[in-house]
Amino acid sequence: MSAIVGTPRETFPGERRVAVTPRHCDALRKSGIEVLVEHQAGVESGYPDEAYAARGAQLVDRQTLFATADVIAQVRTLGANPDAGRADLAVLRPGQAVVGFGEPLTAPQECTDLAGSGVSFFAMELMPRITRAQSMDALSSMATIAGYESVLIAATRLPKMFPMLMTAAGTVAPAKVFVLGAGVAGLQAIATARRLGAVVSAYDVRPVVKEQVESVGGKFIILDVDSKTSEDKGGYAKAMDEAFYRRQRDLMTEVIREQDVLITTAAVPGRKAPILVTRDMVLAMQPGSVIVDIAAERGGNCEVTRPGETIVEHGVSVLGPLNVPSMVPYHASQMYSSNITSFVKLLFKEGALNINREDEIIRETLVAYESMIVHPRVLEAMQSQLGASVAR
């Protein structure tokens, strides 16, 4: 077998996921692709070296892996690991492919550096939302994990139980949970909170998701705002103007006032997260209430969120967890590995790396090729950031 995929140990602080799990080594090998895994790469996720060896993967040191593999499959490439990931630039070689999350719309220098090393860089964030690419949609996979975990974080912090209980000591009322944003993460949060017994409602700027919210047991809240242009052609929420968000915040204050738990999930790819929850809205909540802002990595949806911290504002706990999928590394790795495996199979033809830019999936995820940035959206983002820098 001449086609080789290498999975190194992740070096970003606190990153516990691994890009390829033992189970998917079988799938790759059946497709004629050999798998190299750095020693201890999967231990933090619950996958020991012995599990990889049993599935036919070859365990090697980091230097051998980078020197041998045709494709380097990572969770975090340089753009998503700008400090520790820089050490890998010296061992990448021209003609190699790098696949993983890389923040291509917000990390122009790192993308440029990867291009300069001569590798072809594929960003999993840019996977097109088409039927053929559903099995490769890593953003949705990780959002599923984040939505689930956000509810458990809230339930642990809330000084109440989620379900209604009828006891000899009296009736315990169910917790009220409000989810802002009904994308993949939001829908999973709604479903998880319902399974725990909470009364759940949700809001999204895209009114078309009302049926999806109701299908997982939530009540869709309708606000009197014009949201006809709130969704892009890929199904993601679009950034709206400040007047829209101001009107939305005014109407939402009364809804949030009654909630025990608020989970915010609204994020626009490549953009700072919109502020949907003001300090005044936080102050309107009852002491003991909990806000879990899983958009914290992009600045947060709540005005008082501090990324990576938990603060208490007027008795309300505001949590801004980072890298939430890594809190559930076993299944997060399993799902991501499935996405990576499906994608990597596209990159090989007859045992050799074959980057077919006529294929929509390959074209839309390819950021760097032959020492150049080739993705139009990334080029546009780089030019925009350069212009902003000059303006300052």
Short mmCIF file of C-alpha atoms in Angstrom, two decimals:
data_model
loop_
_atom_site.label_atom_id
_atom_site.label_comp_id
_atom_site.label_asym_id
_atom_site.label_seq_id
_atom_site.Cartn_x
_atom_site.Cartn_y
_atom_site.Cartn_z
CA MET A 1 0.00 0.00 0.00
CA SER A 2 1.54 3.31 -1.07
CA ALA A 3 -1.16 5.69 0.17
CA ILE A 4 -0.39 6.75 3.73
CA VAL A 5 -2.36 8.81 6.26
CA GLY A 6 -0.63 9.98 9.42
CA THR A 7 -2.35 10.99 12.66
CA PRO A 8 -0.10 12.93 15.06
CA ARG A 9 -0.73 13.63 18.71
CA GLU A 10 -2.53 16.96 19.19
CA THR A 11 -0.34 19.67 20.73
CA PHE A 12 -2.89 22.41 21.45
CA PRO A 13 -3.16 22.87 25.26
CA GLY A 14 -6.12 20.91 26.62
CA GLU A 15 -6.98 19.28 23.29
CA ARG A 16 -7.97 15.67 24.05
CA ARG A 17 -9.38 14.59 20.70
CA VAL A 18 -7.60 12.52 18.05
CA ALA A 19 -8.23 12.75 14.30
CA VAL A 20 -8.41 9.02 13.51
CA THR A 21 -9.69 6.37 15.93
CA PRO A 22 -8.80 2.66 15.83
CA ARG A 23 -12.15 1.68 14.35
CA HIS A 24 -11.60 3.86 11.30
CA CYS A 25 -8.13 2.43 10.69
CA ASP A 26 -9.95 -0.64 9.36
CA ALA A 27 -12.04 1.45 6.97
CA LEU A 28 -8.98 3.24 5.62
CA ARG A 29 -6.97 0.05 5.20
CA LYS A 30 -9.83 -1.58 3.30
CA SER A 31 -9.59 1.34 0.90
CA GLY A 32 -5.88 0.68 0.40
CA ILE A 33 -4.68 3.41 2.73
CA GLU A 34 -2.05 2.66 5.35
CA VAL A 35 -2.39 4.44 8.70
CA LEU A 36 0.48 5.78 10.81
CA VAL A 37 -0.30 6.95 14.34
CA GLU A 38 2.04 8.80 16.67
CA HIS A 39 2.64 7.01 19.95
CA GLN A 40 0.09 8.06 22.62
CA ALA A 41 -1.95 10.11 20.12
CA GLY A 42 -5.26 8.61 21.26
CA VAL A 43 -4.68 8.08 24.98
CA GLU A 44 -6.46 11.28 26.07
CA SER A 45 -9.51 10.22 24.05
CA GLY A 46 -9.63 6.72 25.53
CA TYR A 47 -7.86 4.99 22.63
CA PRO A 48 -4.58 3.35 23.76
CA ASP A 49 -1.76 2.40 21.40
CA GLU A 50 -2.73 -1.27 21.71
CA ALA A 51 -6.14 -0.54 20.18
CA TYR A 52 -4.50 1.00 17.12
CA ALA A 53 -2.02 -1.85 16.74
CA ALA A 54 -4.88 -4.36 16.89
CA ARG A 55 -6.52 -2.57 13.95
CA GLY A 56 -3.41 -2.65 11.79
CA ALA A 57 -2.13 0.89 12.34
CA GLN A 58 1.61 1.41 12.55
CA LEU A 59 2.76 3.28 15.65
CA VAL A 60 5.67 5.66 14.98
CA ASP A 61 7.36 8.74 16.40
CA ARG A 62 6.33 12.22 15.27
CA GLN A 63 9.30 12.82 12.99
CA THR A 64 8.78 9.55 11.12
CA LEU A 65 5.07 10.24 10.75
CA PHE A 66 5.57 13.65 9.14
CA ALA A 67 8.40 12.37 6.95
CA THR A 68 6.36 9.42 5.64
CA ALA A 69 2.65 10.30 5.43
CA ASP A 70 1.03 11.63 2.26
CA VAL A 71 -1.81 13.17 4.29
CA ILE A 72 -1.51 14.56 7.82
CA ALA A 73 -4.92 14.26 9.50
CA GLN A 74 -5.28 16.52 12.55
CA VAL A 75 -7.98 17.94 14.74
CA ARG A 76 -6.21 21.31 14.92
CA THR A 77 -3.90 22.43 12.14
CA LEU A 78 -1.72 25.52 12.45
CA GLY A 79 -4.51 28.11 12.24
CA ALA A 80 -6.33 26.53 15.17
CA ASN A 81 -3.07 25.87 17.03
CA PRO A 82 -0.98 28.97 16.26
CA ASP A 83 1.65 28.57 18.98
CA ALA A 84 2.48 24.89 19.43
CA GLY A 85 1.46 24.08 15.86
CA ARG A 86 4.20 26.27 14.44
CA ALA A 87 6.77 23.59 15.29
CA ASP A 88 5.26 21.35 12.61
CA LEU A 89 6.08 23.78 9.81
CA ALA A 90 9.69 22.59 9.84
CA VAL A 91 8.71 18.96 9.24
CA LEU A 92 6.00 19.45 6.59
CA ARG A 93 7.13 18.83 3.03
CA PRO A 94 6.00 20.06 -0.40
CA GLY A 95 3.35 17.88 -2.01
CA GLN A 96 1.96 16.70 1.32
CA ALA A 97 -1.66 17.37 2.30
CA VAL A 98 -2.82 18.64 5.70
CA VAL A 99 -6.44 18.12 6.73
CA GLY A 100 -8.18 19.48 9.82
CA PHE A 101 -9.72 22.51 11.51
CA GLY A 102 -7.64 25.58 10.76
CA GLU A 103 -9.70 28.78 11.24
CA PRO A 104 -9.06 29.76 7.60
CA LEU A 105 -11.27 32.88 7.70
CA THR A 106 -9.64 34.33 10.82
CA ALA A 107 -6.03 33.08 10.72
CA PRO A 108 -4.58 34.55 7.49
CA GLN A 109 -0.95 34.44 8.57
CA GLU A 110 -1.13 30.78 9.55
CA CYS A 111 -2.81 29.88 6.25
CA THR A 112 -0.10 31.79 4.40
CA ASP A 113 2.59 29.95 6.35
CA LEU A 114 1.07 26.58 5.49
CA ALA A 115 0.93 27.59 1.83
CA GLY A 116 4.57 28.65 2.04
CA SER A 117 5.57 25.16 3.20
CA GLY A 118 4.27 23.76 -0.08
CA VAL A 119 1.50 21.61 1.39
CA SER A 120 -2.10 21.41 0.23
CA PHE A 121 -4.24 22.53 3.15
CA PHE A 122 -7.86 21.42 3.50
CA ALA A 123 -10.00 23.15 6.15
CA MET A 124 -12.80 21.00 7.55
CA GLU A 125 -14.72 24.17 8.53
CA LEU A 126 -15.31 24.91 4.86
CA MET A 127 -17.06 21.64 4.05
CA PRO A 128 -19.96 22.48 1.70
CA ARG A 129 -23.46 21.72 2.95
CA ILE A 130 -24.44 19.36 0.16
CA THR A 131 -25.91 15.88 0.41
CA ARG A 132 -22.74 14.14 -0.74
CA ALA A 133 -20.71 15.84 1.98
CA GLN A 134 -22.99 15.09 4.94
CA SER A 135 -20.75 12.27 6.16
CA MET A 136 -17.83 14.73 6.18
CA ASP A 137 -19.54 17.62 8.01
CA ALA A 138 -17.22 17.96 10.99
CA LEU A 139 -18.73 21.27 12.13
CA SER A 140 -22.09 19.57 12.63
CA SER A 141 -20.46 16.63 14.41
CA MET A 142 -18.68 18.87 16.89
CA ALA A 143 -21.75 21.08 17.33
CA THR A 144 -23.74 17.99 18.32
CA ILE A 145 -21.22 17.26 21.07
CA ALA A 146 -21.17 20.91 22.21
CA GLY A 147 -24.96 21.13 22.41
CA TYR A 148 -25.18 17.98 24.50
CA GLU A 149 -22.37 18.93 26.86
CA SER A 150 -23.66 22.48 27.36
CA VAL A 151 -26.81 21.14 29.01
CA LEU A 152 -24.82 18.92 31.36
CA ILE A 153 -22.65 21.90 32.30
CA ALA A 154 -25.77 23.93 33.07
CA ALA A 155 -27.45 21.11 35.01
CA THR A 156 -24.36 20.70 37.18
CA ARG A 157 -24.17 24.42 37.97
CA LEU A 158 -27.91 25.11 38.45
CA PRO A 159 -29.02 24.88 42.13
CA LYS A 160 -32.19 23.11 40.95
CA MET A 161 -33.10 19.79 39.39
CA PHE A 162 -34.27 19.70 35.79
CA PRO A 163 -37.32 17.38 35.94
CA MET A 164 -40.67 17.83 37.64
CA LEU A 165 -40.91 15.47 40.63
CA MET A 166 -43.97 14.43 42.63
CA THR A 167 -42.72 13.52 46.11
CA ALA A 168 -44.05 13.10 49.63
CA ALA A 169 -42.31 16.37 50.41
CA GLY A 170 -44.24 18.16 47.69
CA THR A 171 -43.98 18.85 43.98
CA VAL A 172 -40.72 20.04 42.44
CA ALA A 173 -41.35 22.28 39.43
CA PRO A 174 -39.31 21.58 36.29
CA ALA A 175 -36.47 23.88 35.32
CA LYS A 176 -37.05 26.32 32.47
CA VAL A 177 -34.38 26.23 29.76
CA PHE A 178 -34.10 28.71 26.91
CA VAL A 179 -31.82 27.99 23.94
CA LEU A 180 -30.66 30.84 21.71
CA GLY A 181 -29.81 29.54 18.26
CA ALA A 182 -31.41 26.43 16.77
CA GLY A 183 -28.62 25.13 14.62
CA VAL A 184 -27.13 21.69 15.21
CA ALA A 185 -25.79 22.62 18.67
CA GLY A 186 -29.03 24.30 19.70
CA LEU A 187 -31.23 21.41 18.59
CA GLN A 188 -29.05 18.93 20.46
CA ALA A 189 -29.22 21.16 23.57
CA ILE A 190 -33.02 21.28 23.31
CA ALA A 191 -33.28 17.51 22.95
CA THR A 192 -30.88 16.87 25.85
CA ALA A 193 -32.63 19.32 28.19
CA ARG A 194 -35.98 17.72 27.35
CA ARG A 195 -34.59 14.25 28.11
CA LEU A 196 -33.54 15.58 31.52
CA GLY A 197 -37.10 16.77 32.11
CA ALA A 198 -36.83 20.53 31.64
CA VAL A 199 -39.41 22.76 29.99
CA VAL A 200 -37.54 24.01 26.92
CA SER A 201 -38.09 26.92 24.57
CA ALA A 202 -35.86 28.29 21.84
CA TYR A 203 -35.36 31.17 19.47
CA ASP A 204 -33.51 31.52 16.17
CA VAL A 205 -33.38 34.35 13.65
CA ARG A 206 -34.33 31.79 10.98
CA PRO A 207 -38.07 31.14 11.34
CA VAL A 208 -37.78 28.08 9.09
CA VAL A 209 -36.28 26.09 12.00
CA LYS A 210 -39.55 26.27 13.98
CA GLU A 211 -40.56 22.73 12.97
CA GLN A 212 -37.12 21.38 13.87
CA VAL A 213 -37.33 22.94 17.34
CA GLU A 214 -40.77 21.45 17.90
CA SER A 215 -39.66 18.04 16.60
CA VAL A 216 -37.15 17.69 19.47
CA GLY A 217 -39.61 18.85 22.14
CA GLY A 218 -39.00 22.58 22.34
CA LYS A 219 -41.36 25.52 22.04
CA PHE A 220 -40.32 28.01 19.37
CA ILE A 221 -40.45 31.64 20.50
CA ILE A 222 -41.51 34.12 17.84
CA LEU A 223 -40.22 37.69 18.13
CA ASP A 224 -41.55 40.59 16.08
CA VAL A 225 -38.42 41.18 14.00
CA ASP A 226 -37.84 41.04 10.24
CA SER A 227 -35.81 37.85 9.72
CA LYS A 228 -36.49 37.11 6.05
CA THR A 229 -32.82 37.47 5.06
CA SER A 230 -31.30 35.80 8.13
CA GLU A 231 -30.08 32.59 6.44
CA ASP A 232 -27.36 32.17 3.81
CA LYS A 233 -27.42 29.68 0.94
CA GLY A 234 -25.49 27.14 3.03
CA GLY A 235 -28.13 27.07 5.76
CA TYR A 236 -26.05 29.02 8.29
CA ALA A 237 -27.30 32.10 10.12
CA LYS A 238 -26.12 35.33 8.54
CA ALA A 239 -24.74 38.32 10.40
CA MET A 240 -27.42 41.02 10.66
CA ASP A 241 -27.08 44.77 11.27
CA GLU A 242 -27.01 46.34 14.72
CA ALA A 243 -30.56 47.70 14.44
CA PHE A 244 -31.83 44.14 14.01
CA TYR A 245 -29.94 42.88 17.05
CA ARG A 246 -31.08 45.86 19.17
CA ARG A 247 -34.73 45.16 18.39
CA GLN A 248 -34.20 41.48 19.03
CA ARG A 249 -32.59 42.13 22.43
CA ASP A 250 -35.44 44.40 23.51
CA LEU A 251 -38.04 41.73 22.77
CA MET A 252 -35.99 38.93 24.25
CA THR A 253 -35.51 40.52 27.68
CA GLU A 254 -38.97 39.55 28.88
CA VAL A 255 -38.50 35.96 27.69
CA ILE A 256 -35.11 35.53 29.38
CA ARG A 257 -36.36 37.03 32.67
CA GLU A 258 -38.40 33.87 33.34
CA GLN A 259 -35.67 31.30 32.59
CA ASP A 260 -33.55 29.19 34.94
CA VAL A 261 -31.02 28.27 32.25
CA LEU A 262 -29.98 30.13 29.12
CA ILE A 263 -27.80 28.38 26.53
CA THR A 264 -26.45 30.54 23.72
CA THR A 265 -25.16 28.94 20.53
CA ALA A 266 -25.37 31.66 17.86
CA ALA A 267 -22.20 31.86 15.76
CA VAL A 268 -21.50 33.02 12.22
CA PRO A 269 -18.56 31.21 10.53
CA GLY A 270 -15.51 33.45 10.34
CA ARG A 271 -17.15 36.30 12.27
CA LYS A 272 -17.27 37.48 15.86
CA ALA A 273 -20.33 36.08 17.63
CA PRO A 274 -23.21 38.59 17.86
CA ILE A 275 -24.07 39.99 21.28
CA LEU A 276 -27.60 38.76 21.94
CA VAL A 277 -27.69 38.95 25.75
CA THR A 278 -26.86 42.27 27.37
CA ARG A 279 -25.75 42.92 30.92
CA ASP A 280 -29.21 44.32 31.68
CA MET A 281 -30.78 41.07 30.49
CA VAL A 282 -28.48 39.11 32.80
CA LEU A 283 -29.44 41.34 35.72
CA ALA A 284 -33.12 40.67 34.96
CA MET A 285 -32.68 36.93 35.57
CA GLN A 286 -33.29 35.40 38.99
CA PRO A 287 -30.28 34.79 41.27
CA GLY A 288 -29.10 31.22 40.86
CA SER A 289 -29.85 31.19 37.13
CA VAL A 290 -27.19 29.89 34.74
CA ILE A 291 -25.99 31.03 31.33
CA VAL A 292 -23.79 28.71 29.27
CA ASP A 293 -22.33 30.59 26.33
CA ILE A 294 -20.91 28.03 23.91
CA ALA A 295 -20.17 30.81 21.42
CA ALA A 296 -17.46 31.97 23.85
CA GLU A 297 -14.64 30.96 21.50
CA ARG A 298 -15.86 33.64 19.07
CA GLY A 299 -16.28 36.27 21.79
CA GLY A 300 -19.60 35.04 23.14
CA ASN A 301 -23.27 35.89 22.70
CA CYS A 302 -23.50 37.38 26.20
CA GLU A 303 -22.08 40.80 26.97
CA VAL A 304 -20.57 39.67 30.28
CA THR A 305 -19.06 36.40 29.04
CA ARG A 306 -15.37 35.96 29.66
CA PRO A 307 -14.07 33.19 27.39
CA GLY A 308 -12.69 30.30 29.40
CA GLU A 309 -14.03 31.63 32.71
CA THR A 310 -17.04 31.36 34.99
CA ILE A 311 -18.24 34.59 36.56
CA VAL A 312 -21.18 35.46 38.79
CA GLU A 313 -23.12 38.59 37.90
CA HIS A 314 -25.88 39.59 40.37
CA GLY A 315 -26.19 35.95 41.44
CA VAL A 316 -26.33 34.67 37.84
CA SER A 317 -23.56 32.27 36.81
CA VAL A 318 -22.20 33.01 33.34
CA LEU A 319 -20.00 30.27 31.90
CA GLY A 320 -17.86 30.69 28.79
CA PRO A 321 -16.43 27.21 28.15
CA LEU A 322 -13.83 26.76 25.43
CA ASN A 323 -13.27 23.72 23.22
CA VAL A 324 -16.43 22.04 24.49
CA PRO A 325 -16.20 18.98 22.19
CA SER A 326 -12.86 18.11 23.80
CA MET A 327 -14.73 17.61 27.09
CA VAL A 328 -16.24 14.48 25.53
CA PRO A 329 -13.14 13.29 23.65
CA TYR A 330 -14.10 9.66 23.11
CA HIS A 331 -17.23 10.26 21.06
CA ALA A 332 -16.04 13.59 19.66
CA SER A 333 -13.02 11.77 18.23
CA GLN A 334 -15.18 8.94 16.96
CA MET A 335 -17.46 11.33 15.07
CA TYR A 336 -14.63 13.50 13.75
CA SER A 337 -12.69 10.42 12.68
CA SER A 338 -15.69 9.28 10.65
CA ASN A 339 -15.76 12.69 8.92
CA ILE A 340 -12.01 12.59 8.26
CA THR A 341 -12.12 9.03 6.93
CA SER A 342 -14.86 9.84 4.42
CA PHE A 343 -12.98 12.93 3.26
CA VAL A 344 -9.54 11.33 3.02
CA LYS A 345 -10.87 8.62 0.72
CA LEU A 346 -11.61 11.37 -1.82
CA LEU A 347 -7.99 12.46 -1.85
CA PHE A 348 -6.55 9.19 -3.12
CA LYS A 349 -6.91 7.53 -6.50
CA GLU A 350 -5.17 4.25 -7.33
CA GLY A 351 -2.90 4.53 -4.30
CA ALA A 352 -1.70 8.07 -4.95
CA LEU A 353 -2.68 11.51 -3.68
CA ASN A 354 -4.98 13.03 -6.28
CA ILE A 355 -6.35 16.54 -5.70
CA ASN A 356 -9.22 16.80 -8.14
CA ARG A 357 -10.24 20.45 -8.06
CA GLU A 358 -13.25 19.70 -10.26
CA ASP A 359 -14.81 17.92 -7.29
CA GLU A 360 -16.95 20.42 -5.35
CA ILE A 361 -16.01 18.99 -1.94
CA ILE A 362 -12.29 19.18 -2.63
CA ARG A 363 -12.54 22.60 -4.26
CA GLU A 364 -14.57 24.16 -1.44
CA THR A 365 -12.28 22.89 1.34
CA LEU A 366 -8.94 23.52 -0.39
CA VAL A 367 -7.32 26.63 1.10
CA ALA A 368 -3.68 26.31 0.01
CA TYR A 369 -2.34 24.62 -3.12
CA GLU A 370 1.05 24.78 -4.86
CA SER A 371 2.31 27.43 -2.40
CA MET A 372 -0.67 29.74 -2.96
CA ILE A 373 -3.92 30.58 -1.18
CA VAL A 374 -6.58 29.47 -3.66
CA HIS A 375 -9.88 29.67 -1.78
CA PRO A 376 -11.91 32.77 -2.80
CA ARG A 377 -13.54 33.29 0.63
CA VAL A 378 -10.20 33.03 2.40
CA LEU A 379 -8.60 35.48 -0.04
CA GLU A 380 -11.50 37.87 0.51
CA ALA A 381 -11.16 37.57 4.30
CA MET A 382 -7.41 38.17 4.07
CA GLN A 383 -7.90 41.29 1.94
CA SER A 384 -10.57 42.57 4.33
CA GLN A 385 -8.33 42.07 7.36
CA LEU A 386 -5.42 43.68 5.57
CA GLY A 387 -7.60 46.70 4.77
CA ALA A 388 -8.74 46.94 8.41
CA SER A 389 -5.13 46.79 9.56
CA VAL A 390 -4.12 49.59 7.19
CA ALA A 391 -7.10 51.68 8.34
CA ARG A 392 -5.98 51.38 11.95
#
